[in-house]
mmCIF file of C-alpha atoms and ligand atoms in Angstrom:
data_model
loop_
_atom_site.group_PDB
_atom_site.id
_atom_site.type_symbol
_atom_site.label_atom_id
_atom_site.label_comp_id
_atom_site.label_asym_id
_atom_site.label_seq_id
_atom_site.Cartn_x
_atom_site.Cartn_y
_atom_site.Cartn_z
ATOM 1 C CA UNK G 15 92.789 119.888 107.285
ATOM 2 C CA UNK G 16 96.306 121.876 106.955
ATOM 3 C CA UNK G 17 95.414 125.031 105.176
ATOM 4 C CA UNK G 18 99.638 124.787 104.841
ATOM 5 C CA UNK G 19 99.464 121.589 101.947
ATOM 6 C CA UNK G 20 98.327 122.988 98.429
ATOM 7 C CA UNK G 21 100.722 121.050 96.446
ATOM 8 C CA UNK G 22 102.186 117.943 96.962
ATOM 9 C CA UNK G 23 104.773 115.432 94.987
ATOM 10 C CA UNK G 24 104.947 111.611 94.613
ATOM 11 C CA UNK G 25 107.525 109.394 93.268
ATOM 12 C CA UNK G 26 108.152 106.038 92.687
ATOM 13 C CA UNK G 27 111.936 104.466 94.155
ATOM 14 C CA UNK G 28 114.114 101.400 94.117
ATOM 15 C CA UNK G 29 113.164 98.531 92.396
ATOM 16 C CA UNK G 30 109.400 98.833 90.491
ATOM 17 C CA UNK G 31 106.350 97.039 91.577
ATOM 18 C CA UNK G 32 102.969 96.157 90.145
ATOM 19 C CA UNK G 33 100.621 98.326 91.931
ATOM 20 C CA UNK G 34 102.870 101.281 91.920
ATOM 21 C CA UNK G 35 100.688 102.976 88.923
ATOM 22 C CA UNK G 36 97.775 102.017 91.247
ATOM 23 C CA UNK G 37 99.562 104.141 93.906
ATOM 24 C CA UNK G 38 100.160 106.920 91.892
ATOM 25 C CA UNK G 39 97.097 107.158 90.554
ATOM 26 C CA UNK G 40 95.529 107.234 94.296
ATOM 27 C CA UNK G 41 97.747 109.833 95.063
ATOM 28 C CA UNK G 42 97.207 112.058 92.231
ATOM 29 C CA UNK G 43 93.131 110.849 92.326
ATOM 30 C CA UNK G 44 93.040 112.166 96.159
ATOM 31 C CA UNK G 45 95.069 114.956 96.004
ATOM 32 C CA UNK G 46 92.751 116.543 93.232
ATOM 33 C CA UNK G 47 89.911 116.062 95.027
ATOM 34 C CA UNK G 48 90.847 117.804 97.716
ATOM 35 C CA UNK G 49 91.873 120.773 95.655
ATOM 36 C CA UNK G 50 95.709 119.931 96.015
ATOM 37 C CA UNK G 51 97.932 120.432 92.592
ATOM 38 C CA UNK G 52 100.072 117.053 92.432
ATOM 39 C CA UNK G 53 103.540 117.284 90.714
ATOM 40 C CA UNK G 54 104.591 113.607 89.544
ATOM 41 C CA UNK G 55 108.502 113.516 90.252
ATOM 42 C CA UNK G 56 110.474 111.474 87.764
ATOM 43 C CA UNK G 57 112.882 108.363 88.706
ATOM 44 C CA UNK G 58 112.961 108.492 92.052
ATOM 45 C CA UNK G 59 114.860 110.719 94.168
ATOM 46 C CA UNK G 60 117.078 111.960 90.843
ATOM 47 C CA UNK G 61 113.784 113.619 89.526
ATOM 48 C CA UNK G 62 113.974 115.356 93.014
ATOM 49 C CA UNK G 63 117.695 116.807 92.860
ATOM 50 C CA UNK G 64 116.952 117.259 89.466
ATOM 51 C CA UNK G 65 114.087 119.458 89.308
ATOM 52 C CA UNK G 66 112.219 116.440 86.612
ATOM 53 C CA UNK G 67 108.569 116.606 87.852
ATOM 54 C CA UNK G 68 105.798 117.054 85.904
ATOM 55 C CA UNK G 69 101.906 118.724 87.036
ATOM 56 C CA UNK G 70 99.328 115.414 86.801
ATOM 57 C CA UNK G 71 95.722 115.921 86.692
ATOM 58 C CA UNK G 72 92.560 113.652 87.385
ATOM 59 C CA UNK G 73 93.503 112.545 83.847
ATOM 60 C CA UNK G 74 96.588 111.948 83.630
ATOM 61 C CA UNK G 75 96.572 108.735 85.162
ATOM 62 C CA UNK G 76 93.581 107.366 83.446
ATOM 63 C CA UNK G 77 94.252 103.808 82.085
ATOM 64 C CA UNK G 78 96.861 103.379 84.481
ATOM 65 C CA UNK G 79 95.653 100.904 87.302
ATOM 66 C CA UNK G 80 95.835 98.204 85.152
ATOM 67 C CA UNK G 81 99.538 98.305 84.540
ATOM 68 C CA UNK G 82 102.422 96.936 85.665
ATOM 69 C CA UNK G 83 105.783 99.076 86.115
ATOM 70 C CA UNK G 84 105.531 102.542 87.154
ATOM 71 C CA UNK G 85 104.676 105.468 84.985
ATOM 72 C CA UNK G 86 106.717 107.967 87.079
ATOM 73 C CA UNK G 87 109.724 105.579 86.304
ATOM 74 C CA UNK G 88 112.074 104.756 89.368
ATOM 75 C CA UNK G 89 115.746 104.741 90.149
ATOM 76 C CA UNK G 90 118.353 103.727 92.374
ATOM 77 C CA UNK G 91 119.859 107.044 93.036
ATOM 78 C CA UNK G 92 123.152 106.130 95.415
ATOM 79 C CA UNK G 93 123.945 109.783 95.532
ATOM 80 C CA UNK G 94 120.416 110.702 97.529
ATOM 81 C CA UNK G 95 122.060 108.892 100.808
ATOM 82 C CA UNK G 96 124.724 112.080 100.766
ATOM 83 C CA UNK G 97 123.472 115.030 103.079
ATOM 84 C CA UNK G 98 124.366 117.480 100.408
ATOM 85 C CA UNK G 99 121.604 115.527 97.918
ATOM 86 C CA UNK G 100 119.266 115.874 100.721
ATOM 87 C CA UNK G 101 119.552 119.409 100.699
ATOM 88 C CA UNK G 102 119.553 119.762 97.489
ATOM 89 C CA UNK G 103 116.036 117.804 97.170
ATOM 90 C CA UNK G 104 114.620 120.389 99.539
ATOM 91 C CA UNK G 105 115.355 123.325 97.304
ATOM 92 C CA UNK G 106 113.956 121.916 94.291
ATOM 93 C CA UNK G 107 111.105 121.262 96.164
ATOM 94 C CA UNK G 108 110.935 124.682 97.643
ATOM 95 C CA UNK G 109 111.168 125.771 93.819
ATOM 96 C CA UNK G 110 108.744 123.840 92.310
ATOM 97 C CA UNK G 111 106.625 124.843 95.629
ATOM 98 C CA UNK G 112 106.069 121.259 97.102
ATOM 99 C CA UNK G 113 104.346 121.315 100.428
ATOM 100 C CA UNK G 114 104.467 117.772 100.705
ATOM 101 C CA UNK G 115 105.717 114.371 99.350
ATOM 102 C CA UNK G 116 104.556 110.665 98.723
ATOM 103 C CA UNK G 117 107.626 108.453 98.785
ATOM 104 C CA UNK G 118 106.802 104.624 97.171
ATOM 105 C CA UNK G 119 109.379 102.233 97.058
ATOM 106 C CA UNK G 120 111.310 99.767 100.003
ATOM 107 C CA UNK G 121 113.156 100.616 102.955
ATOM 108 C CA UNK G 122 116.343 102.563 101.087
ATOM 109 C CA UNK G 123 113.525 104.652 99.513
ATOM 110 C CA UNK G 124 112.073 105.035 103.323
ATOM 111 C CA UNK G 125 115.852 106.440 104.804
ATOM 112 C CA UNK G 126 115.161 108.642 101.789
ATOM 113 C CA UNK G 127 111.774 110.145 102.665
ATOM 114 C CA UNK G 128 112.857 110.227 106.448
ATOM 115 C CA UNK G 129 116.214 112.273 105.764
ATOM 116 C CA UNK G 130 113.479 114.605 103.594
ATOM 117 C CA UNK G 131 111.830 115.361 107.010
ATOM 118 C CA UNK G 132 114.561 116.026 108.624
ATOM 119 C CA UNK G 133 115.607 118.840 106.198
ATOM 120 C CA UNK G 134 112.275 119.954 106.277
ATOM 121 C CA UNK G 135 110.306 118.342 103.652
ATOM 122 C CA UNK G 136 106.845 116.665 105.408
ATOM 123 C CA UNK G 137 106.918 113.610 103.605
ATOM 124 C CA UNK G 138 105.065 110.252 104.338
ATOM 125 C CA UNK G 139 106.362 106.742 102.630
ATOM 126 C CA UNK G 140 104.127 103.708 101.489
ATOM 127 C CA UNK G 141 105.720 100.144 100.561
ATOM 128 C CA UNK G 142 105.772 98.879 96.688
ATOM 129 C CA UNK G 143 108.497 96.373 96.571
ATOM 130 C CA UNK G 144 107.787 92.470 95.549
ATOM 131 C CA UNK G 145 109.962 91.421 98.353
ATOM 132 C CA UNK G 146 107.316 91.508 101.030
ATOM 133 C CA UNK G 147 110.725 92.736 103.532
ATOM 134 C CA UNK G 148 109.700 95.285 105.089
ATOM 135 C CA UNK G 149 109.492 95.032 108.914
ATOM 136 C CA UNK G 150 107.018 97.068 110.312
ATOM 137 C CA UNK G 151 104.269 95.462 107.257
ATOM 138 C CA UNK G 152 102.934 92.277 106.916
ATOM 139 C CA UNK G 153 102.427 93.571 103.442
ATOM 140 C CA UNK G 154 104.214 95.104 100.658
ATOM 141 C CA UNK G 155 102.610 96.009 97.090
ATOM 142 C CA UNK G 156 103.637 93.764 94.564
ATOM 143 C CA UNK G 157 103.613 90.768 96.189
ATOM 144 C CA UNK G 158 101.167 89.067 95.235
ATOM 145 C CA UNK G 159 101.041 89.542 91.743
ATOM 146 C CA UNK G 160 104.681 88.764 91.818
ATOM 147 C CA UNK G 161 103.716 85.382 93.446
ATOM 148 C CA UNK G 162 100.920 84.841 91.029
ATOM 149 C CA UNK G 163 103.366 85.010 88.274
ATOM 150 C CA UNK G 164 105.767 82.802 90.186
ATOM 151 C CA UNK G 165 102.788 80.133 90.607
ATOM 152 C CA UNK G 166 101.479 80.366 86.625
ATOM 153 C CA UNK G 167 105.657 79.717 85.975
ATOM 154 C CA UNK G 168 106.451 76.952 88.183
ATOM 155 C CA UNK G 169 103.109 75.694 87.283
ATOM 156 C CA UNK G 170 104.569 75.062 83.525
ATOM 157 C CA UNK G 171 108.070 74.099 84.726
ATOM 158 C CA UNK G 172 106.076 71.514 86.585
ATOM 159 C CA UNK G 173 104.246 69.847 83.469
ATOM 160 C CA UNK G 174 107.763 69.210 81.343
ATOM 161 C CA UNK G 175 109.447 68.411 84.844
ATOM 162 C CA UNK G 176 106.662 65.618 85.274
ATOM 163 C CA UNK G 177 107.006 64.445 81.788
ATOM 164 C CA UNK G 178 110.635 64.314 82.213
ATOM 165 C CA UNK G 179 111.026 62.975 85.449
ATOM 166 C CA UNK G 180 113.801 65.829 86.605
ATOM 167 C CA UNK G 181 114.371 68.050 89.485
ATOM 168 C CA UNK G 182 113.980 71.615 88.391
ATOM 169 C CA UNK G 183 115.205 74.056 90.433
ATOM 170 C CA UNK G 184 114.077 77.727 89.987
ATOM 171 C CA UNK G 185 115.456 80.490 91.406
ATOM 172 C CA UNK G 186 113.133 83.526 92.539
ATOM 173 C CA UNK G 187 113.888 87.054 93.740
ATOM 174 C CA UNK G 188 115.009 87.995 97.045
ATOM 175 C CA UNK G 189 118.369 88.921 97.826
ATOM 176 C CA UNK G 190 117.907 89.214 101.520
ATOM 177 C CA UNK G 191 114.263 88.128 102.452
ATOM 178 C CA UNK G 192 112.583 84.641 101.719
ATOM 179 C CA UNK G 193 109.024 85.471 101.527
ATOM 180 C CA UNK G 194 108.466 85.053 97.650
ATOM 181 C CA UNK G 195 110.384 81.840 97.719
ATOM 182 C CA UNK G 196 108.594 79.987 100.882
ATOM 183 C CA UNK G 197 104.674 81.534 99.908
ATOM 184 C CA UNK G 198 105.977 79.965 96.027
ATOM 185 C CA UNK G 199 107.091 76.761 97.902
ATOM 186 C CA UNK G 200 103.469 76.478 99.596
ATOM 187 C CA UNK G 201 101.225 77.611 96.472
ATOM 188 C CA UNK G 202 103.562 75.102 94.090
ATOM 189 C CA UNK G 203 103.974 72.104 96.409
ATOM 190 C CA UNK G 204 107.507 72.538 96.139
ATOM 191 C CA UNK G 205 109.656 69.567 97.354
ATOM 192 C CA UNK G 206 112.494 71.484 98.655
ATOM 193 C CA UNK G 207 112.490 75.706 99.511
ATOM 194 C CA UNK G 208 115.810 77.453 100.122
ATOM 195 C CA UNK G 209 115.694 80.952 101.713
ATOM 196 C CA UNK G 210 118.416 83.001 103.163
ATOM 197 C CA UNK G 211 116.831 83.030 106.517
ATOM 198 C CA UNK G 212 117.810 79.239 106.905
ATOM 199 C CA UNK G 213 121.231 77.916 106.516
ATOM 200 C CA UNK G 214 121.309 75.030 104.080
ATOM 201 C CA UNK G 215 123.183 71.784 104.451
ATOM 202 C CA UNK G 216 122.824 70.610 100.741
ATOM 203 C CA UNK G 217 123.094 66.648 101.626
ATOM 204 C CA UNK G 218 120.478 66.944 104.085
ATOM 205 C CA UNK G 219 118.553 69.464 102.659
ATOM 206 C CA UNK G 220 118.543 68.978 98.705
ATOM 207 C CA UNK G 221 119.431 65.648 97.997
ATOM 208 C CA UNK G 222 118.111 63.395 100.830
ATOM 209 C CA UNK G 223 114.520 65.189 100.045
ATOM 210 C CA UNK G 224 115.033 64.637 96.462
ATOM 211 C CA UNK G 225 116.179 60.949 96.911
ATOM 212 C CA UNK G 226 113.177 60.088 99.392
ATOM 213 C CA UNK G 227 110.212 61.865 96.772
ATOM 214 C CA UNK G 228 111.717 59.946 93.967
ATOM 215 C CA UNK G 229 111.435 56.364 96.325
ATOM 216 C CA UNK G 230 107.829 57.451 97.444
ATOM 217 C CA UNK G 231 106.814 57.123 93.700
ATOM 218 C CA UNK G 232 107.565 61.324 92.612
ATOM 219 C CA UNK G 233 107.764 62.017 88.884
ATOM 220 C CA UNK G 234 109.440 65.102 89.511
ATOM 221 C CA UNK G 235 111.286 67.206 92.473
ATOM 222 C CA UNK G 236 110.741 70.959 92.435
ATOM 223 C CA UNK G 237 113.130 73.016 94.301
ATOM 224 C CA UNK G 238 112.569 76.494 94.863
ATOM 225 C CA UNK G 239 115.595 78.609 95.808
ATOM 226 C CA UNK G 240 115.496 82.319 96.883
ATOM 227 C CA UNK G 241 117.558 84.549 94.552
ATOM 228 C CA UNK G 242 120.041 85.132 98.116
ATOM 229 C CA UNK G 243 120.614 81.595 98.015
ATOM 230 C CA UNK G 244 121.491 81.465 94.775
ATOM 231 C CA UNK G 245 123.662 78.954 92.630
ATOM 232 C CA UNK G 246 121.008 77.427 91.126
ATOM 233 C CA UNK G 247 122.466 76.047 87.854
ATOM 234 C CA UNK G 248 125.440 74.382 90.277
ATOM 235 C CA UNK G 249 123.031 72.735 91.970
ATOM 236 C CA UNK G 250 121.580 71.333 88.933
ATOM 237 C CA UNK G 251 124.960 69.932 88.030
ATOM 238 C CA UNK G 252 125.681 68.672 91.505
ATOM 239 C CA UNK G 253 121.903 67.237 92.064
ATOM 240 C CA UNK G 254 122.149 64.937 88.846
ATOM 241 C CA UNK G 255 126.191 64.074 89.753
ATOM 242 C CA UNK G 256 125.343 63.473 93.093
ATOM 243 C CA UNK G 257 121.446 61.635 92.662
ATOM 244 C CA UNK G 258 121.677 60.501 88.875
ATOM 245 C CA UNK G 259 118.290 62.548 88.423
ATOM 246 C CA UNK G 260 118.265 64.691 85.100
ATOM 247 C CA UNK G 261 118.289 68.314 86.651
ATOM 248 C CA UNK G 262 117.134 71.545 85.012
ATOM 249 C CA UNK G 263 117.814 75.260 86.495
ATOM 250 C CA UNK G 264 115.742 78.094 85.738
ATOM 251 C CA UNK G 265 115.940 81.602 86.900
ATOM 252 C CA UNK G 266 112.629 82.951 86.757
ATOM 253 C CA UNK G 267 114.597 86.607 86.921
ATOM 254 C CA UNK G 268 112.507 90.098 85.869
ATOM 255 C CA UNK G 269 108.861 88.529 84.767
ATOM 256 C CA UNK G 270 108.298 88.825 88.186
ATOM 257 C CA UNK G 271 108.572 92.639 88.580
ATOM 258 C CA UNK G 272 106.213 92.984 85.555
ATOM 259 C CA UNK G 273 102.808 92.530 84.558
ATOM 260 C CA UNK G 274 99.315 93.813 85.276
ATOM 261 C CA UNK G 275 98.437 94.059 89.309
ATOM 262 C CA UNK G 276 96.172 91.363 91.068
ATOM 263 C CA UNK G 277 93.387 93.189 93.287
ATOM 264 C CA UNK G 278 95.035 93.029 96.145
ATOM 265 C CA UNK G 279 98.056 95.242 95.059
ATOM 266 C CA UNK G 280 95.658 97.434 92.933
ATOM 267 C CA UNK G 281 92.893 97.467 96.545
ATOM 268 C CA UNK G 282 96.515 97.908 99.017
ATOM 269 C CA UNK G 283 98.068 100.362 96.968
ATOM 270 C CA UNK G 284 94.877 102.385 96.252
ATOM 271 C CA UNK G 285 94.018 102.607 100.113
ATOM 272 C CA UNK G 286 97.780 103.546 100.879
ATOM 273 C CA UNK G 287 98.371 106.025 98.473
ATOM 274 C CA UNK G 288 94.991 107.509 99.602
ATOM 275 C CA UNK G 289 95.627 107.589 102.895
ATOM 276 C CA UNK G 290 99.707 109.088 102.505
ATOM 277 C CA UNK G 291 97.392 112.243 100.984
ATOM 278 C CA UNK G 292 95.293 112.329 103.988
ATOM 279 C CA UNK G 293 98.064 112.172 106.261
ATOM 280 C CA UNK G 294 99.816 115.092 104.459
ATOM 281 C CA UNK G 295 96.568 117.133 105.077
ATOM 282 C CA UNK G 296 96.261 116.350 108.823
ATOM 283 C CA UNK G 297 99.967 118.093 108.797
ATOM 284 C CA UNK G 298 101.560 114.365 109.766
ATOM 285 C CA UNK G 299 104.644 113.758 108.137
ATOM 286 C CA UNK G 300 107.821 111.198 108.770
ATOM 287 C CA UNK G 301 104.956 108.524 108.696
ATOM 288 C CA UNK G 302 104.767 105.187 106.442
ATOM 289 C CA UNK G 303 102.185 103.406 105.817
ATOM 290 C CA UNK G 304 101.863 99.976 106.776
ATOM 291 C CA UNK G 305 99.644 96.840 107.181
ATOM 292 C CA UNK G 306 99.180 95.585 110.623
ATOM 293 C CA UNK G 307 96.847 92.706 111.631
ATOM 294 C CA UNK G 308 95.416 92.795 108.099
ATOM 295 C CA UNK G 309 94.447 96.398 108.677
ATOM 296 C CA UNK G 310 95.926 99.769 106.569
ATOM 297 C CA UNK G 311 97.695 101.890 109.295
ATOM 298 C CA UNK G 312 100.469 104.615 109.738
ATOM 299 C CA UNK G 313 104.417 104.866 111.678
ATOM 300 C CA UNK G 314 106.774 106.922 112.738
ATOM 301 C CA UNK G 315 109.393 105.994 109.750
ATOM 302 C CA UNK G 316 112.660 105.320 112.499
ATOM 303 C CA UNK G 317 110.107 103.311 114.422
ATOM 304 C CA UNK G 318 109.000 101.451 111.546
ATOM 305 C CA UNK G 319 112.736 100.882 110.294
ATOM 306 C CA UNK G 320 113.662 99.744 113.530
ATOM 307 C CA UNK G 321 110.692 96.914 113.870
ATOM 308 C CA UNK G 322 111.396 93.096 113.675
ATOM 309 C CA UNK G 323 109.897 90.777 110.955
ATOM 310 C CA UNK G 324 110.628 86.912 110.968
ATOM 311 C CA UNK G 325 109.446 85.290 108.188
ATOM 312 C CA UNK G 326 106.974 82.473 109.872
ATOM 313 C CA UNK G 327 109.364 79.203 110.896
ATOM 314 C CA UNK G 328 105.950 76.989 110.815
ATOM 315 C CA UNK G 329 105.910 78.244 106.917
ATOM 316 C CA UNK G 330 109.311 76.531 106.062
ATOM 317 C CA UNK G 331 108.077 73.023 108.527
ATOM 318 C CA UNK G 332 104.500 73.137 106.658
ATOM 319 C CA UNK G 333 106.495 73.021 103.195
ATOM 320 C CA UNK G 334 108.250 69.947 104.306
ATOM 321 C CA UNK G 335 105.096 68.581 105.805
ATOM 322 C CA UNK G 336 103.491 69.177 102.460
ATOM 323 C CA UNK G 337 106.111 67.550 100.619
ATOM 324 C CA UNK G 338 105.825 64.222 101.975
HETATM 325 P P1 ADP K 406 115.410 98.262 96.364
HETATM 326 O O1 ADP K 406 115.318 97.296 97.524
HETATM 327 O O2 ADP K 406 114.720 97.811 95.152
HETATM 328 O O3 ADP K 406 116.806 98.758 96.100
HETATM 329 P P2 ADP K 406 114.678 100.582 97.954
HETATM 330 O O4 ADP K 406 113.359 101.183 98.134
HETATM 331 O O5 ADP K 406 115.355 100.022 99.146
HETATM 332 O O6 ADP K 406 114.546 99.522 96.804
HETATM 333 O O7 ADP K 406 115.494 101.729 97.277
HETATM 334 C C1 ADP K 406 116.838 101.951 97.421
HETATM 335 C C2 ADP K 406 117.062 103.383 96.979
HETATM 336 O O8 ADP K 406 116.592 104.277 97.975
HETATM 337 C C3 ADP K 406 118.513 103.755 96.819
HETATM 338 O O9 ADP K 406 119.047 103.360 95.613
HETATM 339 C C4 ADP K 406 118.450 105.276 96.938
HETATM 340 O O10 ADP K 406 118.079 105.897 95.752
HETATM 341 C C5 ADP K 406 117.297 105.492 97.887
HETATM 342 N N1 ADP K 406 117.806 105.967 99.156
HETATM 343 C C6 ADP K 406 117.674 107.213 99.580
HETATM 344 N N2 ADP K 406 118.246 107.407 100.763
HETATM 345 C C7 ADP K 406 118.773 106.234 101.125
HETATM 346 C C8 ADP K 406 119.503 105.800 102.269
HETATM 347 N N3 ADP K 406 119.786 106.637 103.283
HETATM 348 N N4 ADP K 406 119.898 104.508 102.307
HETATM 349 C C9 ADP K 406 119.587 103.666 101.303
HETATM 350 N N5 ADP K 406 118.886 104.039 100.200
HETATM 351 C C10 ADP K 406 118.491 105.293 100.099
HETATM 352 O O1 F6P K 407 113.923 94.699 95.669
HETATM 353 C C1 F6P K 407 113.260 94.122 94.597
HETATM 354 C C2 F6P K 407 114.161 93.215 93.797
HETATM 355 O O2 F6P K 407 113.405 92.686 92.744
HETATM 356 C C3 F6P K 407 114.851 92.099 94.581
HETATM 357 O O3 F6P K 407 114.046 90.983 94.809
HETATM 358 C C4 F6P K 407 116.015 91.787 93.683
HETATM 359 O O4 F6P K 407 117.060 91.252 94.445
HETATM 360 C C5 F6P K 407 116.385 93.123 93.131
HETATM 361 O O5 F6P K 407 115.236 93.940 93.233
HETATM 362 C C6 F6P K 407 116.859 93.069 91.705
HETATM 363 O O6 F6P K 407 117.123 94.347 91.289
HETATM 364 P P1 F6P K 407 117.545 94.837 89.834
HETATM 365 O O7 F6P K 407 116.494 95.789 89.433
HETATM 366 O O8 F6P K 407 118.837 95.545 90.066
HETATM 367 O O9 F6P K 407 117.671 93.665 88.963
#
């Protein structure tokens, strides 16, 4: 154990997750019992420049795995990717005495905790985004809930959709990665998915698939569209121009970064933010924790940046196969 770490800092970044409170609450939970005093750092990175932290106890984040959001609040704080932020962040820290810091949030928030190192902050990172996009993990925190939210929505979209005979097409978040939209597509036996991994041809694509569920005896069409896509009440318009088929669009939008945590995101996050203490101790630092062939492990941050994820092609053919 490194006799160095006797007080350490977490904060939440980027865009919340459910199972960040579960994160926090690790961190603060594991800290404590290794003697450690934890300083919670408010919104992000700005707590950090700004000197907004607050001491957390054993207590303080009783009744907190349970909910959604994140009680540290988060931020996108643009001005943390200048050098002279950076610096800043490391005398604050120095100030408020911070040996260490836990860094949750997506890869922006990772550049973050590595540029911390670099200046001389030992910090370690752990994933909470709902986007599932970050390379070197097979998981994020927030996922699934996010996806169970997705499912209980499209679930209801599909009962009037049925009754009405329309195409619905829903939009879902993900500006850059399709992972909420395909794993929706699978769990909601979406007719069509649309992800920005895959360019679309929207004859082929959209309408043929719509045309040919409607001829095999369909009720409904349910297209699924990642939020990078996009366009979704367009393609309402165009789908009933084009196909005659009443067409609703829905944007499923911010219920999907809320809401109480499933047990997976409360079990990942708990493990991670548990382990980003440990690592501290052990006098590691510029690592993030990841999930690798189902199992919690720990990266070199650059390394981890730099890794390649491809969302699964036999994902986007099993949707179609399903479809039929
Ligand atoms: P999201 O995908 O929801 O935006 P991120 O975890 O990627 O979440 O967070 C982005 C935030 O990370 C930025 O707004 C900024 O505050 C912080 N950040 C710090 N350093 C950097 C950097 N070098 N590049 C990008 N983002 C950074
Ligand atoms: O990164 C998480 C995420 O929810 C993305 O899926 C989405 O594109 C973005 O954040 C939306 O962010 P905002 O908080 O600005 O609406």
């Amino acid at each position: 154990m490194n006799r160095d770490i006797r007080t350490i800092g977490v904060l939440t970044s980027g865009g919340d997750a459910p199972g960040m409170n579960a994160a926090i609450r690790a961190v603060v939970r594991v800290g404590c019992y290794h003697g450690l005093k934890v300083m919670g750092v408010k919104r992000g990175y700005n707590g950090l420049i700004n000197g907004d932290m607050i001491e957390m106890d054993a207590r303080s984040v009783s009744e907190t795995l349970q909910r959604g959001g994140t009680i540290l609040q988060t931020a996108r704080c643009l001005e943390f990717k200048e050098p002279e932020s950076v610096k800043r962040g490391v005398e604050i820290a120095r100030v408020f005495g911070l040996d260490g810091l836990v860094v949750i949030g997506g890869d922006g928030s990772f550049r973050g905790a590595r540029d911390l190192c670099e200046a001389g902050l030992p910090t370690v990172a752990m994933p909470g985004t709902i986007d599932n996009d970050i390379n070197c993990s097979e998981y994020t925190v927030g996922f699934d809930t996010c996806l169970n939210t997705v499912q209980d929505a499209i679930d209801k979209i599909r009962d009037t959709a049925t009754s009405h005979e329309r195409c619905s097409i829903i939009e879902v978040m993900g500006r850059n990665a399709g992972y909420i939209a395909i794993y929706a597509g699978i769990a909601c036996g979406a007719e069509v998915v649309l992800i920005p991994e895959v360019p679309v041809d929207f004859d082929e694509d959209v309408l043929r698939p719509i045309l040919e569920s409607k001829s095999r005896g369909k009720k409904h069409s349910i297209i699924i569209v990642a939020e990078g896509v996009g366009g979704v009440i367009e393609m309402a318009k165009e789908i009933e121009e084009k196909t005659g088929i009443e067409s609703r669009a829905t944007i499923l939008g911010h219920v999907q970064r809320g809401g109480s945590p499933s047990v997976r995101d409360r079990a990942v996050a708990s493990q991670m933010g548990g382990m980003a203490v440990e690592l501290l101790l052990e006098g590691k630092s510029n690592r993030v924790l990841c999930m690798q062939q189902g199992k919690v492990t720990d990266v070199d941050i650059m390394e981890g940046l730099n890794m390649k994820k491809h969302l699964p092609r036999e994902l986007v053919e099993l949707c179609k196969k399903l479809a039929v």
